[in-house]
Short mmCIF file of C-alpha atoms and ligand atoms in Angstrom, two decimals:
data_model
loop_
_atom_site.label_atom_id
_atom_site.label_comp_id
_atom_site.label_asym_id
_atom_site.label_seq_id
_atom_site.Cartn_x
_atom_site.Cartn_y
_atom_site.Cartn_z
CA UNK L 1 -0.87 7.20 -22.50
CA UNK L 2 -4.47 7.62 -21.50
CA UNK L 3 -5.92 6.88 -18.18
CA UNK L 4 -9.53 5.44 -17.36
CA UNK L 5 -11.30 4.59 -14.35
CA UNK L 6 -13.46 1.29 -14.15
CA UNK L 7 -16.07 0.54 -11.43
CA UNK L 8 -15.87 -2.43 -9.55
CA UNK L 9 -18.77 -4.66 -8.31
CA UNK L 10 -17.31 -3.67 -4.57
CA UNK L 11 -18.07 0.10 -5.60
CA UNK L 12 -14.07 0.72 -5.97
CA UNK L 13 -12.63 2.08 -8.73
CA UNK L 14 -9.68 0.26 -10.71
CA UNK L 15 -7.65 3.22 -12.56
CA UNK L 16 -5.95 1.91 -15.72
CA UNK L 17 -3.55 3.62 -18.29
CA UNK L 18 -3.55 2.54 -21.76
CA UNK L 19 -1.32 3.40 -25.33
CA UNK L 20 -0.56 2.12 -28.48
CA UNK L 21 -2.41 -0.34 -30.87
CA UNK L 22 -2.24 -4.04 -31.70
CA UNK L 23 -2.43 -7.09 -29.86
CA UNK L 24 -3.52 -6.43 -26.47
CA UNK L 25 -0.81 -6.96 -23.10
CA UNK L 26 -2.14 -6.17 -19.93
CA UNK L 27 1.16 -5.05 -17.50
CA UNK L 28 0.80 -6.21 -13.62
CA UNK L 29 2.93 -4.06 -11.42
CA UNK L 30 4.81 -5.11 -8.17
CA UNK L 31 4.87 -4.05 -4.62
CA UNK L 32 4.43 -1.86 -3.35
CA UNK L 33 4.63 0.01 -6.58
CA UNK L 34 1.69 1.35 -9.13
CA UNK L 35 1.71 1.82 -13.04
CA UNK L 36 5.07 4.21 -12.93
CA UNK L 37 6.92 1.46 -12.71
CA UNK L 38 6.23 0.26 -15.95
CA UNK L 39 5.94 3.51 -18.45
CA UNK L 40 9.50 3.28 -20.09
CA UNK L 41 8.71 -0.19 -21.28
CA UNK L 42 5.37 0.53 -22.12
CA UNK L 43 6.77 3.18 -24.31
CA UNK L 44 8.63 0.78 -26.33
CA UNK L 45 6.14 -1.74 -26.10
CA UNK L 46 2.95 0.54 -27.41
CA UNK L 47 4.99 0.68 -30.73
CA UNK L 48 3.81 -2.90 -31.68
CA UNK L 49 1.01 -3.46 -28.65
CA UNK L 50 -1.79 -1.89 -27.05
CA UNK L 51 -0.53 -1.97 -23.39
CA UNK L 52 -3.09 -1.98 -20.58
CA UNK L 53 -1.63 -1.17 -17.40
CA UNK L 54 -4.14 -1.37 -14.54
CA UNK L 55 -3.25 -0.32 -10.75
CA UNK L 56 -3.70 -2.92 -8.00
CA UNK L 57 -6.51 -2.31 -5.53
CA UNK L 58 -5.31 0.60 -3.29
CA UNK L 59 -2.13 1.24 -5.28
CA UNK L 60 -2.29 4.54 -7.69
CA UNK L 61 -5.56 6.03 -8.26
CA UNK L 62 -7.06 2.78 -7.38
CA UNK L 63 -9.11 2.67 -4.74
CA UNK L 64 -9.34 0.07 -1.53
CA UNK L 65 -11.93 -1.73 -0.79
CA UNK L 66 -12.86 -1.94 3.53
CA UNK L 67 -12.86 -5.88 3.64
CA UNK L 68 -9.56 -7.75 2.93
CA UNK L 69 -8.98 -9.43 -0.45
CA UNK L 70 -6.85 -11.80 -2.11
CA UNK L 71 -4.68 -12.64 -5.17
CA UNK L 72 -7.52 -14.00 -6.60
CA UNK L 73 -9.63 -11.07 -6.24
CA UNK L 74 -7.06 -9.35 -8.16
CA UNK L 75 -6.68 -11.82 -10.63
CA UNK L 76 -10.85 -10.95 -11.39
CA UNK L 77 -10.26 -7.29 -11.15
CA UNK L 78 -7.92 -7.71 -14.25
CA UNK L 79 -10.36 -10.13 -15.94
CA UNK L 80 -12.95 -7.33 -15.21
CA UNK L 81 -10.47 -4.69 -17.25
CA UNK L 82 -9.80 -7.44 -19.94
CA UNK L 83 -13.50 -7.97 -20.82
CA UNK L 84 -14.05 -3.93 -20.53
CA UNK L 85 -11.19 -3.18 -22.91
CA UNK L 86 -10.89 -6.54 -25.19
CA UNK L 87 -14.47 -8.03 -25.11
CA UNK L 88 -13.79 -11.49 -26.40
CA UNK L 89 -10.29 -10.98 -27.52
CA UNK L 90 -7.39 -13.03 -26.05
CA UNK L 91 -4.64 -11.14 -24.48
CA UNK L 92 -0.98 -11.32 -22.94
CA UNK L 93 -0.73 -10.98 -19.24
CA UNK L 94 2.42 -9.86 -18.03
CA UNK L 95 3.45 -10.03 -14.29
CA UNK L 96 5.77 -8.98 -12.09
CA UNK L 97 6.61 -9.78 -8.75
CA UNK L 98 3.78 -9.62 -6.91
CA UNK L 99 1.78 -8.84 -10.39
CA UNK L 100 3.42 -12.29 -11.14
CA UNK L 101 1.10 -14.19 -8.30
CA UNK L 102 -1.84 -12.20 -9.76
CA UNK L 103 -0.81 -13.53 -13.18
CA UNK L 104 -0.69 -17.42 -12.24
CA UNK L 105 -3.96 -16.94 -10.47
CA UNK L 106 -5.34 -15.25 -13.79
CA UNK L 107 -4.28 -18.49 -15.86
CA UNK L 108 -5.78 -20.24 -13.20
CA UNK L 109 -9.15 -18.66 -13.37
CA UNK L 110 -9.36 -16.95 -16.59
CA UNK L 111 -6.85 -18.92 -18.77
CA UNK L 112 -9.58 -19.17 -21.88
CA UNK L 113 -8.68 -15.31 -22.44
CA UNK L 114 -4.92 -15.37 -22.18
CA UNK L 115 -2.83 -16.24 -25.51
CA UNK L 116 0.39 -15.45 -23.51
CA UNK L 117 1.86 -15.52 -19.91
CA UNK L 118 4.69 -13.61 -18.99
CA UNK L 119 6.26 -14.12 -16.14
CA UNK L 120 8.80 -11.24 -14.26
CA UNK L 121 11.05 -11.51 -11.48
CA UNK L 122 8.30 -13.78 -9.50
CA UNK L 123 7.89 -17.21 -7.84
CA UNK L 124 5.11 -20.01 -7.44
CA UNK L 125 6.01 -21.40 -4.44
CA UNK L 126 4.94 -20.35 -1.06
CA UNK L 127 6.70 -18.33 1.69
CA UNK L 128 9.00 -19.38 4.31
CA UNK L 129 7.09 -19.63 7.82
CA UNK L 130 9.73 -16.87 8.65
CA UNK L 131 9.13 -14.80 5.41
CA UNK L 132 5.29 -15.02 5.90
CA UNK L 133 5.58 -13.75 9.81
CA UNK L 134 8.23 -10.87 7.69
CA UNK L 135 5.00 -9.81 5.99
CA UNK L 136 2.36 -9.79 8.78
CA UNK L 137 4.83 -7.92 10.62
CA UNK L 138 5.41 -5.08 7.54
CA UNK L 139 1.43 -5.34 7.52
CA UNK L 140 1.40 -3.79 11.28
CA UNK L 141 3.89 -1.31 10.81
CA UNK L 142 2.02 0.03 7.43
CA UNK L 143 -0.79 0.37 9.25
CA UNK L 144 0.70 2.32 12.03
CA UNK L 145 3.42 4.04 10.71
CA UNK L 146 2.65 4.43 6.99
CA UNK L 147 4.22 2.56 4.10
CA UNK L 148 7.83 3.99 3.93
CA UNK L 149 8.23 3.08 7.64
CA UNK L 150 7.14 0.00 6.46
CA UNK L 151 8.29 -1.23 3.28
CA UNK L 152 11.75 1.42 2.79
CA UNK L 153 13.94 -1.13 3.70
CA UNK L 154 13.04 -3.11 0.26
CA UNK L 155 15.11 -0.45 -1.76
CA UNK L 156 17.86 -1.95 -2.14
CA UNK L 157 16.54 -5.18 -2.99
CA UNK L 158 14.27 -4.01 -5.47
CA UNK L 159 16.79 -2.14 -7.30
CA UNK L 160 20.24 -3.59 -7.81
CA UNK L 161 24.05 -2.23 -7.19
CA UNK L 162 24.98 -1.81 -10.74
CA UNK L 163 21.29 0.42 -11.13
CA UNK L 164 21.87 2.50 -8.18
CA UNK L 165 25.17 3.47 -9.13
CA UNK L 166 24.48 4.61 -12.97
CA UNK L 167 20.43 5.36 -13.00
CA UNK L 168 19.84 7.71 -10.03
CA UNK L 169 16.40 8.90 -11.47
CA UNK L 170 15.18 5.08 -11.47
CA UNK L 171 15.92 4.77 -7.66
CA UNK L 172 14.34 8.10 -7.05
CA UNK L 173 11.20 7.10 -8.58
CA UNK L 174 10.78 3.67 -6.67
CA UNK L 175 11.64 5.54 -3.56
CA UNK L 176 8.49 7.78 -4.94
CA UNK L 177 6.23 4.96 -5.73
CA UNK L 178 7.07 3.46 -2.19
CA UNK L 179 6.59 6.86 -0.42
CA UNK L 180 3.04 7.61 -1.92
CA UNK L 181 1.78 4.30 -1.33
CA UNK L 182 -1.05 3.91 1.14
CA UNK L 183 0.02 2.36 4.49
CA UNK L 184 -3.56 0.48 4.57
CA UNK L 185 -3.03 -0.92 1.09
CA UNK L 186 -0.02 -2.10 1.68
CA UNK L 187 -0.77 -4.01 4.79
CA UNK L 188 -3.81 -5.55 2.68
CA UNK L 189 -1.51 -6.46 -0.13
CA UNK L 190 1.04 -8.04 2.39
CA UNK L 191 -1.75 -10.17 3.57
CA UNK L 192 -3.06 -11.24 0.52
CA UNK L 193 0.10 -12.12 -0.36
CA UNK L 194 1.26 -14.10 2.52
CA UNK L 195 -2.10 -16.09 1.82
CA UNK L 196 -1.64 -16.50 -1.89
CA UNK L 197 -1.93 -20.36 -3.07
CA UNK L 198 1.19 -22.69 -3.84
CA UNK L 199 1.31 -22.66 -7.84
CA UNK L 200 4.65 -24.92 -7.58
CA UNK L 201 2.63 -28.21 -7.75
CA UNK L 202 0.50 -26.54 -10.32
CA UNK L 203 2.71 -25.92 -12.64
CA UNK L 204 3.10 -28.98 -15.15
CA UNK L 205 -0.41 -28.60 -15.89
CA UNK L 206 0.10 -24.95 -17.29
CA UNK L 207 0.01 -25.41 -21.03
CA UNK L 208 -0.01 -21.60 -22.11
CA UNK L 209 3.11 -20.60 -24.18
CA UNK L 210 4.79 -18.76 -20.72
CA UNK L 211 8.00 -16.56 -21.34
CA UNK L 212 9.69 -16.39 -17.34
CA UNK L 213 12.08 -13.56 -17.27
CA UNK L 214 14.65 -13.14 -14.54
CA UNK L 215 17.67 -10.35 -13.63
CA UNK L 216 20.80 -12.02 -12.79
CA UNK L 217 21.13 -9.53 -9.90
CA UNK L 218 18.08 -10.01 -8.48
CA UNK L 219 18.26 -11.47 -4.98
CA UNK L 220 14.45 -11.32 -4.13
CA UNK L 221 13.72 -14.20 -7.25
CA UNK L 222 17.57 -15.37 -8.32
CA UNK L 223 17.74 -16.70 -11.88
CA UNK L 224 18.95 -20.34 -10.83
CA UNK L 225 16.14 -20.98 -8.46
CA UNK L 226 13.46 -19.20 -11.48
CA UNK L 227 15.43 -21.20 -13.97
CA UNK L 228 14.82 -24.48 -12.39
CA UNK L 229 11.00 -23.83 -11.27
CA UNK L 230 10.47 -22.76 -15.27
CA UNK L 231 11.62 -26.27 -16.17
CA UNK L 232 8.70 -27.31 -14.60
CA UNK L 233 6.59 -25.52 -17.23
CA UNK L 234 5.90 -27.36 -20.47
CA UNK L 235 5.74 -24.57 -22.58
CA UNK L 236 8.08 -21.87 -21.17
CA UNK L 237 10.86 -20.19 -22.20
CA UNK L 238 13.46 -18.70 -20.05
CA UNK L 239 15.56 -15.59 -19.78
CA UNK L 240 18.38 -14.13 -17.69
CA UNK L 241 19.10 -10.44 -18.14
CA UNK L 242 22.65 -9.00 -17.18
CA UNK L 243 23.09 -6.54 -15.03
CA UNK L 244 19.39 -6.33 -13.66
CA UNK L 245 17.96 -6.72 -10.46
CA UNK L 246 14.28 -7.38 -9.32
CA UNK L 247 12.60 -4.53 -11.40
CA UNK L 248 13.55 -5.01 -14.80
CA UNK L 249 11.35 -3.47 -17.33
CA UNK L 250 12.25 -0.59 -14.98
CA UNK L 251 15.78 -0.99 -14.55
CA UNK L 252 16.39 -2.20 -18.27
CA UNK L 253 13.49 -1.22 -20.28
CA UNK L 254 15.24 -1.95 -23.47
CA UNK L 255 16.50 -5.53 -22.61
CA UNK L 256 12.94 -6.34 -21.13
CA UNK L 257 10.93 -5.44 -24.34
CA UNK L 258 13.86 -6.77 -26.51
CA UNK L 259 13.30 -10.49 -24.62
CA UNK L 260 9.80 -10.02 -24.62
CA UNK L 261 9.13 -9.28 -28.21
CA UNK L 262 11.67 -12.31 -29.42
CA UNK L 263 9.29 -14.70 -27.16
CA UNK L 264 6.21 -13.39 -28.51
CA UNK L 265 7.15 -13.42 -31.94
CA UNK L 266 9.09 -16.78 -32.32
C1 MLT G 1 7.41 -7.31 -5.40
O1 MLT G 1 7.85 -6.72 -5.72
O2 MLT G 1 6.14 -7.16 -5.59
C2 MLT G 1 7.47 -8.14 -4.36
O3 MLT G 1 8.67 -8.50 -3.90
C3 MLT G 1 6.69 -9.08 -4.00
C4 MLT G 1 6.70 -9.81 -2.68
O4 MLT G 1 7.09 -9.37 -1.47
O5 MLT G 1 6.75 -10.97 -2.43
#
């Protein structure tokens, strides 16, 4: 895996990890995580793909701009990365959860560069009022007390019970990513997610081939709800992975990559 840094229009820098050769696939991480959540899947995918993992603003080594950004800004960052590394090639964009919100914006803003969309453990619809208020509360807590105080409570919803019992190293890595996330970056990401666009009414207009992946132990984006909205996509496949929670590619990288490779090959 090699790393590079791409300067953005705002004078900030985007950190990017890359490995492998072949068709380019851009992997977008969830909240409040960084490129490390993709490493096990990237090892497998890089056998056949050129894997590109940007870190979203303020996470990992990517720097945070001073003013509030939107999910659309993050999609434009992804396009900057694609342009830098893929010139005029079309790419596959695969986003998990918050990364899925960015991937949906990417197809809306830069769909001409997209060969295939992969939406993992995510949703197109807006938050309930209560969930939105929870985000703003977490943003305030993260600013005042840091990422661990704000977001450690997410842990049991990110990693499923099966993995919590059997894969302590996975749980440790997720804890480390939450602890090492910058409080201001956590706050800005929560505010950006609170104001994201509602893609549910727009799903029927997405004709790009799309794979939707869920985990049967994911309590944040449950399988049944995910399958229901997938049916509104005109050109989509759905797969629900067994024994997997919200972080499918980290919890079960082999199953995740098999489902992804099968869908992309068909
Ligand atoms: C994530 O995993 O990225 C978060 O669950 C996204 C969210 O808070 O909606």
